[in-house]
Each structure stands twice: as C-alpha cells, then as structure tokens.
Amino acid sequence: MGFGIEREGGDTVEVRRVALVGTGVIGAGWAARFAVNGIDVRIHDPDPRAPERVAGALEDAKRACARLTLAPPAPPGRIEFAADVDEAVAGAGFVQESAPEREEVKRALLAAASRAAPPEAVIASSTSGLLPSRLQADCTAPERVLVGHPFNPVYLLPLVEVVGGDATSSEARDRAAAVYRAVGMHPLVLEAETDAFIADRLMEALWREALHLVRDGVATAEQIDEAIAFGPGLRWSVMGTFLLYRLAGGEAGMQHFLEQFAPTLALPWSHLQGPELTEDLAARITTQSDAQAAGRTIRELVRLRDDCLVSVMQGLRVHDHGAGATLRAWEAKLFSRAHRAARSKNHDLARPLALHAARVDPEWVDFNNHMTESRYLQVFGDATDALLRFAGADDGYMATGRSFYTVETHIRHLREVAGGESVTVTTQVLGSDEKRVQLFHRMFHDTGGGPREEGAEPRRGAELATAEHMLLHVDTAAGRAAPAAPEIAARLAAIAAAQAPLGTPDGAGRRIAMP
C-alpha cells in the first residue's frame, strides 16, 4: 500500500512500505502508529513475543485514535514479520530501528539495514540519547541515517526529535520529517546533535531532582507526581518553560522575570548531579510506586493514560494550539483522504448517498446509556460535512474564504441509540441554488460495525433519526451570503436533480406542534 508524503514545500515523496527493526515498547508503538495510518509494515525482531506486543499496541492505538478523532480511519496497513534485517528492509521506503539502547547493537543493525535497504530509503534510529554521528559510522550511505526519537506512547504522542549526524544530509532530515508529519506527528528538527537531545535532557534533570527528594525523605513518589500533574504538568501541555516564565514576568515579560528571579539561580534549590541509586533507595521507590498503582495493572494504567492524553489533546485542538494543532492537521488529512476516496467511487447519485458512519462513544451517552441530543446533531453535522466535501467544498475551498453555514435544523428522534452502537447516515439533497442547499439525513443502525474502511458499503438496520438542514453559502471574510463557486453549485444541483424522483421523504418539512 503506497502513500504520498507532502513536504512543506508542496512536493511529495512516495513510500510504499515501512520497515521496523526491533519491537519493544517503542518499536511496537511505531508499528501501531504506521498501521493505523494505513501504512504497511514489515518487522524484524527475533523475540518470539514480538507479535503479541505489536498486536497489543495496535489494539490500544485503534482504541485511542477512535476516541481522539471522528475522522474516518484509514484502511489499516498490513503487518508482516521478517526472518532477518535484509528481508525486513527490502523494498522499504523508510526504516525505523528501535533495538535496545546499546550502541554496539544499534550500530550493527543500522549498518545491516543500510546495506540492504533501497538507496532512496531514509534510516532512522529511535535512540533516546546516542549520538547519530556514532550510530551512522559503519553505515553504507551514512548521509541518509539519522535519529527519529519518539515518546511513549508512540501511537498517540506527536513529538519526534529529528537529529542528524555529521554525515546526514538536509534532504534526509526533510524526508524523515515529512514521513512523521504524514502520520500525525510533530517533527522537531534539531540543527545540532547532543547527548540525549532536548526533551530527555529536560526530563533527566527533573528525574534526578525527584530521586534526591525521595532519598532525603522530603516527598514520596506519589507526592512528587501530584506536584507535577496538578500544577506545572497542566501548564506544560499548553506552553513550554520559556513562554510560561515570560507570562510570570507580567506586562514587562521575560526581562522582568529574569531580573526578579535571577538571584534564585545561586541558591542551592536543586541538584543536577543525581544521587547514587542504592539498593535501599531503589527498594523505597519501588514500594512507593506499588502503593501508588493501587493494584491497577499496567494495561489499566495504559488505558487511563491514553484516555487522559486524548482529552488534553482534544481540548488543545479546540484552540488550534500545540499538540492540538498537530491533531487538527492530521485529522484534516484523514478527512481529506476519506472524501477523496468517496469522490473517486462510482456513486449512484439517484440514491441517497451513504458518506458518513460513526460509533457511539461512551462519553456520548446520558444516564440511560442513550446518545444525547447534542451528539445526534454532531453526527448529522459530520454527514453534512461529508456531503459538502463530496461536492468539492473541502478544506482547500474553505481556505479561500468561502463556506456553507447551517441556518436551520430540524431533528426527529425515532429510536434510542445506545453507547457502543454503530450508525450510518444517508443524505438526500432536496434542493439547491447558487446560495442555498437543503439536505435530508437519515440515521440507521450500521450492522456492519461502525466507521467503514474506504469504499466499503454500509449494512443498514433500523432507522433511528432524521435531520433536515438548510445551509447558506457565505463569504466568510465579508460575513454575508454569496454565490458558491460554479463547480460546487453545479455538483450539488446535479445531485439534487438525480435524487428528485425519490420525492419528498417522510418527515421533511415537519414542524413541532401540538395537535
């Protein structure tokens, strides 16, 4: 399964398959990240437990991504296992190594991959701190070898540090960044290599100080985690240290902050040198960590972590900020991909169009375990978006300052929809002109099991609800109604004309009134 990767300059590169070498926690996360984005993966890992780890990570990734975005999922990529490195990297467009953090092991694997991989393939190491110049030293064509350091869970957190060595070309860095960006990540391209790069150096400083606090009996592991999670950790999900400290300086900004707090740098508040990790200190930390987990399994804590990360990223998405901006951009690519596939299908325009499906998330239900009123509107609104994108009014169109606004809606609730159930929506265009379009949606149980892969037809069960919408085409800059682009108006008119013989569906034109 090939996929095109758009660089920031606008051109694209084609990657047909990704090869992974090593599938511990990080490597399995990479497999899940690529697979849920529709990319085929071939893996080499001699550990017989590797398939089980990858399957578990993929299950967690699918669960997290289904909660993270309502965009239609990409058709899942195939995951295969190879007997050796040569077989894994043969024909791959991109290679990601995630072997144990030992330089001699990584150097040998990267050298083997560089000899067998196609010449156009970029080869990245997931190392959390080894210098890329040393890792690429034994490689064939070292200019294409670099570091792509992710953060756990790889399938959910967007940050990946892209670091080149002495021999790495700028073209290789750009291509790696394009690959990561295509799967919904935020590549942080560093100009210079340094031990542990950026994020791990910062985390290591915090970790060393935390060890001192436990050793000295100042705080427990749980108190230290609460000190982070309830305070600076929340701020760090929005802004980094420098921007936050700028705010702490008030209207005078960073200069005032530096003048006010510079004297504290001379105070012995923290230890940059970590304490000796004695058996007593290790045992104390382990005991406190066990108490903090309170009997919850690793899998239960992973699910809790993922759900909380999803909530934070969705909150940031509303403001188009930080990781939320990365999520919004990735989501737009998923929608664009799905709707391009929908437009490429040979749809029978004379029938109501089935362009949108959804699953009722547990957060969507009330105390009766029924989908709430606002979620009906959300599902029907997403179906409207799908129809408009099908007609050509996509993100590129809206970027020109033109869009459709809903000016009137009427929803009928015919049957309850329970949490976890899957629904599909059909859309009929009742009428359109250069400025208006009238839509009628019908929601059904999707007996095929929820969001469909590209091109798959829904299997409809009972009718659950209907919605009638009147939309107005708007010049968003002027803030007033304006004619749609001729090609958009013509496409909508063609659908309305093809569906006219269907007549007016039951429920269209209805109003709320007492008998």
Coordinates of C-alpha atoms in Angstrom, one line a residue:
M1 CA 0.0 0.0 0.0
G2 CA 1.8 3.2 -1.1
F3 CA 1.2 6.6 0.3
G4 CA 2.3 10.0 -0.8
I5 CA 4.1 12.3 1.7
E6 CA 3.8 16.0 1.2
R7 CA 6.8 18.1 2.1
E8 CA 6.4 21.6 3.5
G9 CA 7.5 22.9 0.1
G10 CA 4.4 21.2 -1.5
D11 CA 6.1 18.4 -3.4
T12 CA 5.5 14.8 -2.5
V13 CA 7.6 11.7 -1.9
E14 CA 6.2 8.1 -2.2
V15 CA 6.8 5.5 0.4
R16 CA 5.4 2.0 -0.3
R17 CA 6.3 0.3 3.0
V18 CA 8.0 1.0 6.3
A19 CA 10.4 -1.4 7.9
L20 CA 10.8 -1.7 11.6
V21 CA 13.8 -3.3 13.4
G22 CA 13.0 -4.1 17.0
T23 CA 9.6 -4.0 18.6
G24 CA 9.9 -3.4 22.3
V25 CA 7.5 -0.8 23.8
I26 CA 8.8 1.9 21.4
G27 CA 9.0 -0.3 18.3
A28 CA 5.6 -1.8 18.9
G29 CA 4.3 1.8 19.2
W30 CA 5.8 2.6 15.9
A31 CA 4.2 -0.4 14.3
A32 CA 0.8 0.8 15.6
R33 CA 1.3 4.4 14.6
F34 CA 2.1 3.5 11.0
A35 CA -0.5 0.7 10.7
V36 CA -3.4 2.9 11.9
N37 CA -2.4 5.5 9.3
G38 CA -2.9 2.8 6.6
I39 CA 0.8 2.1 6.0
D40 CA 2.1 -1.4 5.5
V41 CA 4.8 -2.5 8.0
R42 CA 7.4 -5.3 7.8
I43 CA 9.1 -6.1 11.1
H44 CA 12.3 -8.0 12.2
D45 CA 12.5 -8.9 15.9
P46 CA 13.9 -12.3 17.0
D47 CA 11.9 -12.2 20.2
P48 CA 9.1 -14.7 19.9
R49 CA 6.9 -12.4 22.0
A50 CA 7.1 -9.6 19.4
P51 CA 3.9 -10.4 17.5
E52 CA 2.0 -10.3 20.8
R53 CA 3.4 -7.0 21.8
V54 CA 2.6 -5.5 18.4
A55 CA -0.9 -6.8 18.5
G56 CA -1.5 -5.3 21.9
A57 CA -0.1 -1.9 20.9
L58 CA -2.2 -1.9 17.7
E59 CA -5.3 -2.7 19.8
D60 CA -4.5 0.2 22.2
A61 CA -3.8 2.5 19.2
K62 CA -7.1 1.8 17.5
R63 CA -8.9 2.4 20.7
A64 CA -7.1 5.7 21.4
C65 CA -7.5 7.0 17.8
A66 CA -11.2 6.2 17.7
R67 CA -11.6 8.4 20.8
L68 CA -9.1 11.1 19.6
T69 CA -10.8 11.9 16.3
L70 CA -14.1 11.4 14.5
A71 CA -12.3 11.4 11.1
P72 CA -12.8 8.2 9.1
P73 CA -10.0 5.8 9.8
A74 CA -7.6 4.9 7.1
P75 CA -7.7 1.3 5.8
P76 CA -5.3 -0.4 8.2
G77 CA -1.8 -1.2 7.0
R78 CA -0.7 -4.8 6.8
I79 CA 1.8 -6.0 9.5
E80 CA 4.3 -8.7 8.5
F81 CA 7.3 -10.3 10.2
A82 CA 10.6 -11.0 8.5
A83 CA 13.3 -13.6 9.4
D84 CA 16.2 -11.1 9.3
V85 CA 17.0 -7.4 8.7
D86 CA 17.7 -7.9 5.0
E87 CA 14.2 -9.3 4.4
A88 CA 12.6 -6.6 6.6
V89 CA 14.1 -3.6 4.8
A90 CA 14.0 -5.0 1.2
G91 CA 11.8 -2.6 -0.8
A92 CA 11.1 -0.3 2.2
G93 CA 10.8 3.4 1.6
F94 CA 11.6 4.2 5.3
V95 CA 13.3 2.3 8.1
Q96 CA 12.9 2.8 11.8
E97 CA 15.2 1.0 14.2
S98 CA 14.1 0.5 17.8
A99 CA 16.6 -2.0 19.3
P100 CA 17.8 -2.0 22.9
E101 CA 19.7 1.1 23.9
R102 CA 23.2 -0.3 23.4
E103 CA 25.5 1.4 20.9
E104 CA 27.1 -1.7 19.5
V105 CA 23.8 -3.4 18.9
K106 CA 22.3 -0.4 17.2
R107 CA 25.4 0.3 15.0
A108 CA 25.4 -3.3 13.8
L109 CA 21.7 -3.3 12.9
L110 CA 21.8 0.1 11.2
A111 CA 24.8 -1.0 9.2
A112 CA 23.0 -4.1 8.1
A113 CA 19.9 -2.1 7.2
S114 CA 21.9 0.4 5.2
R115 CA 23.4 -2.4 3.1
A116 CA 20.1 -4.0 2.2
A117 CA 17.6 -1.1 2.1
P118 CA 16.9 0.7 -1.2
P119 CA 19.1 3.7 -1.9
E120 CA 16.2 6.1 -1.5
A121 CA 15.2 4.8 1.9
V122 CA 15.9 7.0 5.0
I123 CA 17.0 5.1 8.0
A124 CA 16.1 6.4 11.5
S125 CA 17.0 5.2 15.0
S126 CA 14.6 5.6 17.9
T127 CA 17.6 6.1 20.3
S128 CA 16.8 8.3 23.3
G129 CA 20.3 9.7 23.6
L130 CA 23.1 8.1 21.5
L131 CA 24.8 10.4 19.0
P132 CA 23.7 9.9 15.4
S133 CA 27.3 10.5 14.2
R134 CA 28.4 7.4 16.1
L135 CA 25.4 5.3 15.0
Q136 CA 26.0 6.0 11.3
A137 CA 29.7 5.4 11.4
D138 CA 29.6 1.9 10.0
C139 CA 26.7 2.5 7.5
T140 CA 26.6 2.4 3.8
A141 CA 25.5 5.9 2.6
P142 CA 25.6 7.4 6.1
E143 CA 24.1 10.6 4.7
R144 CA 20.6 9.0 4.9
V145 CA 21.0 7.8 8.6
L146 CA 19.6 9.9 11.4
V147 CA 17.7 9.8 14.7
G148 CA 13.9 9.9 15.0
H149 CA 13.4 9.9 18.7
P150 CA 9.7 9.5 19.7
F151 CA 7.9 9.5 23.0
N152 CA 5.8 6.8 24.6
P153 CA 3.0 6.1 23.6
V154 CA 4.4 6.5 20.1
Y155 CA 0.9 5.9 18.6
L156 CA -0.5 8.9 20.4
L157 CA 2.1 11.5 21.4
P158 CA 3.1 13.7 18.4
L159 CA 6.6 14.7 19.3
V160 CA 9.5 13.2 17.5
E161 CA 13.0 14.7 17.6
V162 CA 14.8 14.5 14.3
V163 CA 18.6 14.7 14.7
G164 CA 21.2 14.3 12.0
G165 CA 24.9 13.3 12.5
D166 CA 28.0 14.7 10.8
A167 CA 27.2 12.9 7.6
T168 CA 23.4 13.3 7.5
S169 CA 22.1 15.3 4.6
S170 CA 19.5 18.0 4.9
E171 CA 17.4 16.1 2.3
A172 CA 17.3 13.1 4.6
R173 CA 16.2 15.2 7.5
D174 CA 13.5 16.8 5.4
R175 CA 12.3 13.5 4.1
A176 CA 12.1 12.0 7.6
A177 CA 10.2 15.0 8.9
A178 CA 7.7 14.6 6.0
V179 CA 7.2 10.9 6.9
Y180 CA 6.5 11.7 10.5
R181 CA 4.2 14.6 9.6
A182 CA 2.2 12.4 7.3
V183 CA 1.3 10.1 10.3
G184 CA 0.1 12.9 12.5
M185 CA 3.4 13.7 14.4
H186 CA 5.2 16.9 15.2
P187 CA 8.8 16.6 14.0
L188 CA 11.2 18.8 15.9
V189 CA 14.2 19.1 13.6
L190 CA 17.4 19.9 15.5
E191 CA 20.3 21.6 13.9
A192 CA 23.0 20.1 16.1
E193 CA 23.4 16.8 17.8
T194 CA 23.9 16.5 21.6
D195 CA 23.7 13.7 24.1
A196 CA 20.1 12.9 24.9
F197 CA 18.9 15.7 22.6
I198 CA 16.4 18.1 24.2
A199 CA 13.4 16.5 25.8
D200 CA 15.2 13.7 27.5
R201 CA 17.8 16.1 28.9
L202 CA 15.0 18.1 30.5
M203 CA 13.2 15.0 31.8
E204 CA 16.5 13.7 33.2
A205 CA 17.1 16.8 35.2
L206 CA 13.6 16.5 36.7
W207 CA 14.1 12.8 37.4
R208 CA 17.4 13.4 39.2
E209 CA 15.8 16.0 41.4
A210 CA 12.9 13.7 42.1
L211 CA 15.3 10.9 43.2
H212 CA 17.0 13.3 45.6
L213 CA 13.6 14.3 47.1
V214 CA 12.7 10.6 47.7
R215 CA 16.2 9.8 49.1
D216 CA 16.2 12.7 51.5
G217 CA 12.7 11.8 52.8
V218 CA 11.3 15.2 51.6
A219 CA 8.5 13.6 49.5
T220 CA 7.1 10.3 48.3
A221 CA 6.9 9.2 44.7
E222 CA 3.1 9.9 44.7
Q223 CA 3.6 13.4 46.2
I224 CA 6.2 14.2 43.5
D225 CA 3.9 13.0 40.7
E226 CA 1.0 15.1 42.2
A227 CA 3.2 18.1 42.3
I228 CA 3.7 17.8 38.6
A229 CA 0.3 16.6 37.4
F230 CA -1.8 19.2 39.3
G231 CA 0.4 22.2 38.5
P232 CA 3.2 22.6 36.1
G233 CA 2.3 19.5 34.1
L234 CA -1.0 21.0 33.1
R235 CA 0.7 24.2 32.0
W236 CA 3.4 22.3 30.1
S237 CA 0.7 20.7 28.0
V238 CA -0.1 24.2 26.7
M239 CA 3.2 26.1 26.8
G240 CA 6.8 25.4 27.4
T241 CA 9.0 26.8 30.2
F242 CA 10.3 29.9 28.4
L243 CA 6.8 31.1 27.3
L244 CA 5.3 30.4 30.7
Y245 CA 8.1 32.3 32.5
R246 CA 7.5 35.2 30.1
L247 CA 4.0 35.3 31.4
A248 CA 5.3 35.1 35.0
G249 CA 7.1 38.4 34.3
G250 CA 3.8 40.2 33.8
E251 CA 3.5 43.0 31.3
A252 CA 7.2 43.6 31.4
G253 CA 7.7 40.0 30.1
M254 CA 10.8 37.9 30.2
Q255 CA 13.2 40.7 31.0
H256 CA 11.4 41.4 34.3
F257 CA 11.2 37.7 35.1
L258 CA 14.9 37.3 34.7
E259 CA 15.6 40.4 36.8
Q260 CA 13.3 39.2 39.6
F261 CA 14.3 35.6 39.8
A262 CA 18.0 35.7 38.7
P263 CA 19.2 35.6 42.4
T264 CA 17.5 32.2 42.9
L265 CA 19.9 30.6 40.4
A266 CA 22.6 31.0 43.0
L267 CA 20.5 29.2 45.7
P268 CA 21.0 25.5 46.4
W269 CA 17.5 24.6 45.4
S270 CA 18.2 21.7 43.1
H271 CA 20.8 19.0 42.4
L272 CA 22.0 18.5 38.8
Q273 CA 24.1 15.5 39.9
G274 CA 21.8 12.5 40.5
P275 CA 22.1 10.6 43.8
E276 CA 23.6 7.1 44.0
L277 CA 20.8 4.7 43.3
T278 CA 21.5 2.4 46.2
E279 CA 19.6 -0.8 46.9
D280 CA 17.7 0.9 49.8
L281 CA 16.7 3.9 47.6
A282 CA 15.6 1.6 44.7
A283 CA 13.5 -0.5 47.2
R284 CA 11.9 2.6 48.7
I285 CA 11.0 3.9 45.2
T286 CA 9.6 0.5 44.1
T287 CA 7.5 0.2 47.3
Q288 CA 6.1 3.7 46.9
S289 CA 5.4 3.1 43.2
D290 CA 3.5 -0.1 44.0
A291 CA 1.4 1.8 46.6
Q292 CA 0.7 4.5 44.0
A293 CA -0.5 2.0 41.4
A294 CA -3.1 0.7 44.0
G295 CA -3.4 -2.7 42.4
R296 CA -4.1 -1.5 38.9
T297 CA -2.4 -3.5 36.1
I298 CA -0.1 -2.0 33.6
R299 CA -2.8 -2.3 30.9
E300 CA -5.3 -0.5 33.1
L301 CA -2.8 2.3 33.7
V302 CA -2.0 2.5 29.9
R303 CA -5.7 2.9 29.1
L304 CA -6.1 5.6 31.8
R305 CA -3.0 7.4 30.4
D306 CA -4.2 7.2 26.8
D307 CA -7.7 8.4 27.7
C308 CA -6.4 11.4 29.6
L309 CA -4.0 12.3 26.8
V310 CA -6.8 12.1 24.3
S311 CA -8.9 14.6 26.5
V312 CA -5.9 17.0 26.8
M313 CA -5.2 16.9 23.1
Q314 CA -8.9 17.4 22.2
G315 CA -9.0 20.3 24.5
L316 CA -6.0 21.8 22.8
R317 CA -7.5 21.1 19.4
V318 CA -10.3 23.5 20.1
H319 CA -7.8 26.3 20.4
D320 CA -5.7 25.0 17.5
H321 CA -2.6 25.1 19.8
G322 CA 0.4 22.9 20.5
A323 CA -0.4 19.2 20.2
G324 CA -4.0 20.2 19.4
A325 CA -2.8 21.9 16.2
T326 CA -1.0 18.8 15.2
L327 CA -4.1 16.7 15.8
R328 CA -6.2 19.1 13.8
A329 CA -3.8 18.9 10.8
W330 CA -3.7 15.1 11.0
E331 CA -7.5 14.9 11.3
A332 CA -7.9 17.2 8.2
K333 CA -5.6 14.8 6.3
L334 CA -7.8 11.8 7.3
F335 CA -11.0 13.6 6.3
S336 CA -9.4 14.7 3.0
R337 CA -8.2 11.1 2.3
A338 CA -11.6 9.6 3.0
H339 CA -13.5 12.1 1.0
R340 CA -11.1 11.8 -2.0
A341 CA -11.9 8.1 -1.9
A342 CA -15.6 8.8 -1.7
R343 CA -15.4 11.2 -4.7
S344 CA -13.5 8.6 -6.7
K345 CA -16.2 5.9 -6.2
N346 CA -18.8 5.5 -8.8
H347 CA -21.7 6.6 -6.7
D348 CA -25.3 6.2 -7.8
L349 CA -26.4 9.8 -7.4
A350 CA -30.0 8.8 -7.9
R351 CA -29.9 7.2 -4.4
P352 CA -29.3 8.8 -1.0
L353 CA -25.6 9.0 -0.5
A354 CA -24.0 7.0 2.3
L355 CA -20.9 9.1 3.1
H356 CA -20.6 9.0 6.9
A357 CA -20.7 6.4 9.7
A358 CA -19.8 6.7 13.4
R359 CA -19.7 4.7 16.6
V360 CA -21.5 6.0 19.8
D361 CA -18.6 6.6 22.2
P362 CA -19.3 6.0 25.9
E363 CA -18.8 9.8 26.5
W364 CA -21.8 10.4 24.2
V365 CA -24.5 8.9 26.3
D366 CA -26.7 10.0 29.2
F367 CA -27.7 8.2 32.4
N368 CA -29.9 5.9 30.4
N369 CA -27.0 4.9 28.2
H370 CA -28.7 6.6 25.2
M371 CA -26.9 9.0 22.9
T372 CA -27.5 12.6 24.0
E373 CA -29.3 15.2 21.7
S374 CA -26.1 17.1 21.0
R375 CA -24.4 14.0 19.6
Y376 CA -27.3 13.5 17.1
L377 CA -26.5 17.0 15.9
Q378 CA -22.8 16.2 15.7
V379 CA -23.3 13.0 13.7
F380 CA -25.7 14.8 11.3
G381 CA -23.3 17.7 11.1
D382 CA -20.4 15.4 10.2
A383 CA -22.7 13.9 7.5
T384 CA -23.3 17.4 6.1
D385 CA -19.5 18.0 6.0
A386 CA -19.0 14.7 4.2
L387 CA -21.6 15.7 1.6
L388 CA -20.1 19.2 1.1
R389 CA -16.6 17.7 0.7
F390 CA -18.0 15.1 -1.7
A391 CA -19.3 18.1 -3.7
G392 CA -15.8 19.7 -3.6
A393 CA -16.2 22.2 -0.7
D394 CA -13.2 20.8 1.2
D395 CA -10.5 22.4 3.3
G396 CA -8.9 24.0 0.3
Y397 CA -12.1 25.6 -0.7
M398 CA -12.8 26.9 2.8
A399 CA -9.2 28.3 2.9
T400 CA -10.3 30.7 0.0
G401 CA -12.8 32.4 2.4
R402 CA -15.9 30.5 1.3
S403 CA -18.0 28.1 3.3
F404 CA -21.5 26.8 3.9
Y405 CA -23.3 27.8 7.2
T406 CA -26.2 25.9 8.6
V407 CA -29.1 28.3 9.2
E408 CA -32.0 26.0 10.2
T409 CA -32.2 22.4 11.5
H410 CA -35.0 20.0 12.5
I411 CA -34.1 16.6 14.1
R412 CA -36.6 13.8 14.7
H413 CA -35.6 11.1 17.2
L414 CA -37.3 7.8 16.2
R415 CA -35.5 5.2 18.3
E416 CA -32.9 5.2 21.1
V417 CA -29.2 4.7 20.2
A418 CA -27.1 3.0 23.0
G419 CA -23.5 3.5 23.8
G420 CA -21.1 1.4 21.7
E421 CA -23.6 1.0 18.8
S422 CA -22.6 1.9 15.3
V423 CA -24.6 4.1 13.0
T424 CA -24.6 5.1 9.3
V425 CA -26.1 8.2 7.7
T426 CA -27.7 8.6 4.2
T427 CA -28.1 12.0 2.6
Q428 CA -30.6 13.3 0.1
V429 CA -30.3 16.8 -1.5
L430 CA -33.8 18.1 -1.6
G431 CA -32.9 21.3 -3.4
S432 CA -30.1 23.8 -4.2
D433 CA -29.3 27.0 -5.9
E434 CA -26.2 29.2 -6.1
K435 CA -26.5 30.3 -2.4
R436 CA -28.6 27.6 -0.7
V437 CA -28.7 23.8 -0.2
Q438 CA -31.4 21.8 1.6
L439 CA -30.4 18.4 2.9
F440 CA -32.3 15.5 4.5
H441 CA -30.3 12.9 6.5
R442 CA -31.5 9.5 7.8
M443 CA -29.6 7.7 10.5
F444 CA -29.6 3.9 10.7
H445 CA -28.1 1.2 12.8
D446 CA -24.9 0.1 11.0
T447 CA -25.0 -3.6 11.3
G448 CA -21.5 -3.8 9.7
G449 CA -19.9 -2.5 12.9
G450 CA -19.1 1.2 12.8
P451 CA -16.8 3.5 10.8
R452 CA -16.1 1.9 7.5
E453 CA -12.9 1.5 5.5
E454 CA -12.7 3.5 2.3
G455 CA -15.0 2.1 -0.3
A456 CA -17.0 -0.3 1.9
E457 CA -20.8 -0.2 1.7
P458 CA -22.8 0.1 5.0
R459 CA -25.2 -2.5 6.1
R460 CA -28.2 -0.7 7.4
G461 CA -30.6 -1.8 10.1
A462 CA -33.4 0.1 11.8
E463 CA -34.0 3.8 11.1
L464 CA -33.0 5.8 14.2
A465 CA -33.4 9.5 13.4
T466 CA -33.8 12.1 10.6
A467 CA -32.5 15.6 10.2
E468 CA -33.3 18.4 7.8
H469 CA -30.8 21.2 7.3
M470 CA -30.9 24.4 5.3
L471 CA -27.4 25.7 4.5
L472 CA -26.4 29.1 3.2
H473 CA -23.2 29.7 1.2
V474 CA -21.2 32.5 2.9
D475 CA -18.3 34.8 2.0
T476 CA -16.6 34.3 5.4
A477 CA -14.4 37.5 5.2
A478 CA -17.4 39.7 4.3
G479 CA -19.7 37.8 6.7
R480 CA -22.6 37.6 4.3
A481 CA -24.3 35.3 1.8
A482 CA -22.6 34.9 -1.5
P483 CA -22.9 32.6 -4.5
A484 CA -20.9 29.3 -4.3
A485 CA -18.2 28.6 -6.8
P486 CA -19.9 27.5 -10.1
E487 CA -18.4 24.0 -10.0
I488 CA -19.7 23.4 -6.4
A489 CA -23.1 24.8 -7.2
A490 CA -23.3 22.6 -10.3
R491 CA -22.2 19.5 -8.4
L492 CA -24.9 20.0 -5.7
A493 CA -27.5 20.8 -8.4
A494 CA -26.6 17.6 -10.2
I495 CA -27.1 15.5 -7.1
A496 CA -30.5 17.3 -6.4
A497 CA -31.7 16.6 -9.9
A498 CA -30.6 13.0 -9.8
Q499 CA -32.4 12.5 -6.5
A500 CA -35.6 14.4 -7.4
P501 CA -37.5 11.3 -8.5
L502 CA -37.2 10.0 -4.9
G503 CA -39.7 12.6 -3.9
T504 CA -40.0 14.2 -0.5
P505 CA -39.0 11.8 2.3
D506 CA -41.3 11.2 5.2
G507 CA -40.5 13.8 7.9
A508 CA -39.2 16.5 5.5
G509 CA -40.9 19.9 6.2
R510 CA -42.2 18.8 9.5
R511 CA -42.5 21.2 12.4
I512 CA -43.1 20.8 16.1
A513 CA -46.7 21.4 17.0
M514 CA -49.4 20.2 19.4
P515 CA -52.3 18.5 17.6

